[in-house]
Amino acid sequence: MIKKRLGTDPFERGQAEKVIDILTKAPAKAEKPKAKGKPGLKRKPGRPITITRTMTKSSQEGLPEGWTRASFIIQETVLEKLKDYAYTDRRQIKEVVTEALENYLKNKKIINRRS
C-alpha cells in the first residue's frame, strides 16, 4: 500500500474525538494591556498631545504658545474670497487672516482696553 502524504485521516476512529475537543475548546481570553494614566479613563486614539504649557483658557487647548482660538461672524462672500486667496497662495487660512489683520492694524493708534 502507498504511504499517505498527509498522514492519517483525522476523522478515523479515535482521531475524531481529538479534533472535536480542539474545535469545541474555548480559547483563553487574552488580557488587554491597561492604559497608563487615570484609572477608569480610556486612552483617546491618535497621537498623544505633546504641548505641556499651562492654559489660562480652554480655547488654548492643543495650540502652541501665543495662540488662541476665536470665532467671528463674517459675510459668506468675504469668506469665499479668503478661502480662494489662501488656496491661490497655497497657504492656510489662518496664515492669510493673520497677515491681513497685522497689515490692517500696523499703523493704527490702539488704546488698551484693560488699563
PDB file of C-alpha atoms in Angstrom, residues 35-100:
ATOM      1  CA  ALA A  35      -3.840  52.228  29.687  1.00  0.00           C
ATOM      2  CA  LYS A  36      -1.462  54.426  31.622  1.00  0.00           C
ATOM      3  CA  GLY A  37      -2.883  57.438  33.350  1.00  0.00           C
ATOM      4  CA  LYS A  38      -6.021  57.955  35.374  1.00  0.00           C
ATOM      5  CA  PRO A  39      -7.919  54.758  36.240  1.00  0.00           C
ATOM      6  CA  GLY A  40     -11.276  54.320  34.557  1.00  0.00           C
ATOM      7  CA  LEU A  41     -10.489  56.564  31.576  1.00  0.00           C
ATOM      8  CA  LYS A  42      -9.832  55.184  28.116  1.00  0.00           C
ATOM      9  CA  ARG A  43      -6.953  56.481  26.033  1.00  0.00           C
ATOM     10  CA  LYS A  44      -8.003  58.525  23.061  1.00  0.00           C
ATOM     11  CA  PRO A  45      -6.897  57.189  19.681  1.00  0.00           C
ATOM     12  CA  GLY A  46      -4.238  59.061  17.775  1.00  0.00           C
ATOM     13  CA  ARG A  47      -1.042  60.849  18.566  1.00  0.00           C
ATOM     14  CA  PRO A  48      -0.649  61.903  22.197  1.00  0.00           C
ATOM     15  CA  ILE A  49      -0.643  65.616  22.975  1.00  0.00           C
ATOM     16  CA  THR A  50       2.900  66.939  23.303  1.00  0.00           C
ATOM     17  CA  ILE A  51       2.170  70.523  24.374  1.00  0.00           C
ATOM     18  CA  THR A  52       2.725  70.856  28.109  1.00  0.00           C
ATOM     19  CA  ARG A  53       2.097  74.575  28.740  1.00  0.00           C
ATOM     20  CA  THR A  54      -0.322  75.882  31.337  1.00  0.00           C
ATOM     21  CA  MET A  55      -3.541  77.099  29.775  1.00  0.00           C
ATOM     22  CA  THR A  56      -5.479  80.085  31.035  1.00  0.00           C
ATOM     23  CA  LYS A  57      -8.443  79.484  28.689  1.00  0.00           C
ATOM     24  CA  SER A  58      -9.949  76.345  27.189  1.00  0.00           C
ATOM     25  CA  SER A  59      -9.605  77.940  23.744  1.00  0.00           C
ATOM     26  CA  GLN A  60      -5.822  77.498  24.024  1.00  0.00           C
ATOM     27  CA  GLU A  61      -6.032  73.722  24.327  1.00  0.00           C
ATOM     28  CA  GLY A  62      -3.744  71.934  21.877  1.00  0.00           C
ATOM     29  CA  LEU A  63      -2.228  75.157  20.497  1.00  0.00           C
ATOM     30  CA  PRO A  64       1.355  76.438  20.673  1.00  0.00           C
ATOM     31  CA  GLU A  65       2.385  79.273  22.993  1.00  0.00           C
ATOM     32  CA  GLY A  66       0.945  82.652  21.998  1.00  0.00           C
ATOM     33  CA  TRP A  67      -2.027  81.274  20.020  1.00  0.00           C
ATOM     34  CA  THR A  68      -5.734  81.054  20.899  1.00  0.00           C
ATOM     35  CA  ARG A  69      -8.986  80.188  19.133  1.00  0.00           C
ATOM     36  CA  ALA A  70     -11.571  82.833  18.244  1.00  0.00           C
ATOM     37  CA  SER A  71     -14.844  82.782  16.302  1.00  0.00           C
ATOM     38  CA  PHE A  72     -16.011  85.608  14.081  1.00  0.00           C
ATOM     39  CA  ILE A  73     -19.157  86.210  12.063  1.00  0.00           C
ATOM     40  CA  ILE A  74     -18.227  87.096   8.502  1.00  0.00           C
ATOM     41  CA  GLN A  75     -20.089  87.549   5.218  1.00  0.00           C
ATOM     42  CA  GLU A  76     -20.133  84.436   3.054  1.00  0.00           C
ATOM     43  CA  THR A  77     -18.730  86.264   0.020  1.00  0.00           C
ATOM     44  CA  VAL A  78     -15.762  87.564   2.025  1.00  0.00           C
ATOM     45  CA  LEU A  79     -15.123  84.088   3.429  1.00  0.00           C
ATOM     46  CA  GLU A  80     -15.151  82.567  -0.060  1.00  0.00           C
ATOM     47  CA  LYS A  81     -12.675  85.207  -1.281  1.00  0.00           C
ATOM     48  CA  LEU A  82     -10.472  84.499   1.728  1.00  0.00           C
ATOM     49  CA  LYS A  83     -10.520  80.743   1.085  1.00  0.00           C
ATOM     50  CA  ASP A  84      -9.811  81.257  -2.624  1.00  0.00           C
ATOM     51  CA  TYR A  85      -6.906  83.606  -1.847  1.00  0.00           C
ATOM     52  CA  ALA A  86      -5.420  81.104   0.627  1.00  0.00           C
ATOM     53  CA  TYR A  87      -5.779  78.332  -1.967  1.00  0.00           C
ATOM     54  CA  THR A  88      -4.144  80.502  -4.649  1.00  0.00           C
ATOM     55  CA  ASP A  89      -1.150  81.217  -2.378  1.00  0.00           C
ATOM     56  CA  ARG A  90      -1.105  77.587  -1.158  1.00  0.00           C
ATOM     57  CA  ARG A  91      -1.244  78.743   2.468  1.00  0.00           C
ATOM     58  CA  GLN A  92      -3.523  78.040   5.377  1.00  0.00           C
ATOM     59  CA  ILE A  93      -6.482  80.324   6.015  1.00  0.00           C
ATOM     60  CA  LYS A  94      -5.156  81.218   9.465  1.00  0.00           C
ATOM     61  CA  GLU A  95      -1.891  82.453   7.905  1.00  0.00           C
ATOM     62  CA  VAL A  96      -3.762  84.678   5.444  1.00  0.00           C
ATOM     63  CA  VAL A  97      -6.076  86.060   8.158  1.00  0.00           C
ATOM     64  CA  THR A  98      -3.125  86.747  10.482  1.00  0.00           C
ATOM     65  CA  GLU A  99      -1.263  88.600   7.728  1.00  0.00           C
ATOM     66  CA  ALA A 100      -4.342  90.642   6.756  1.00  0.00           C
TER      67      ALA A 100
END
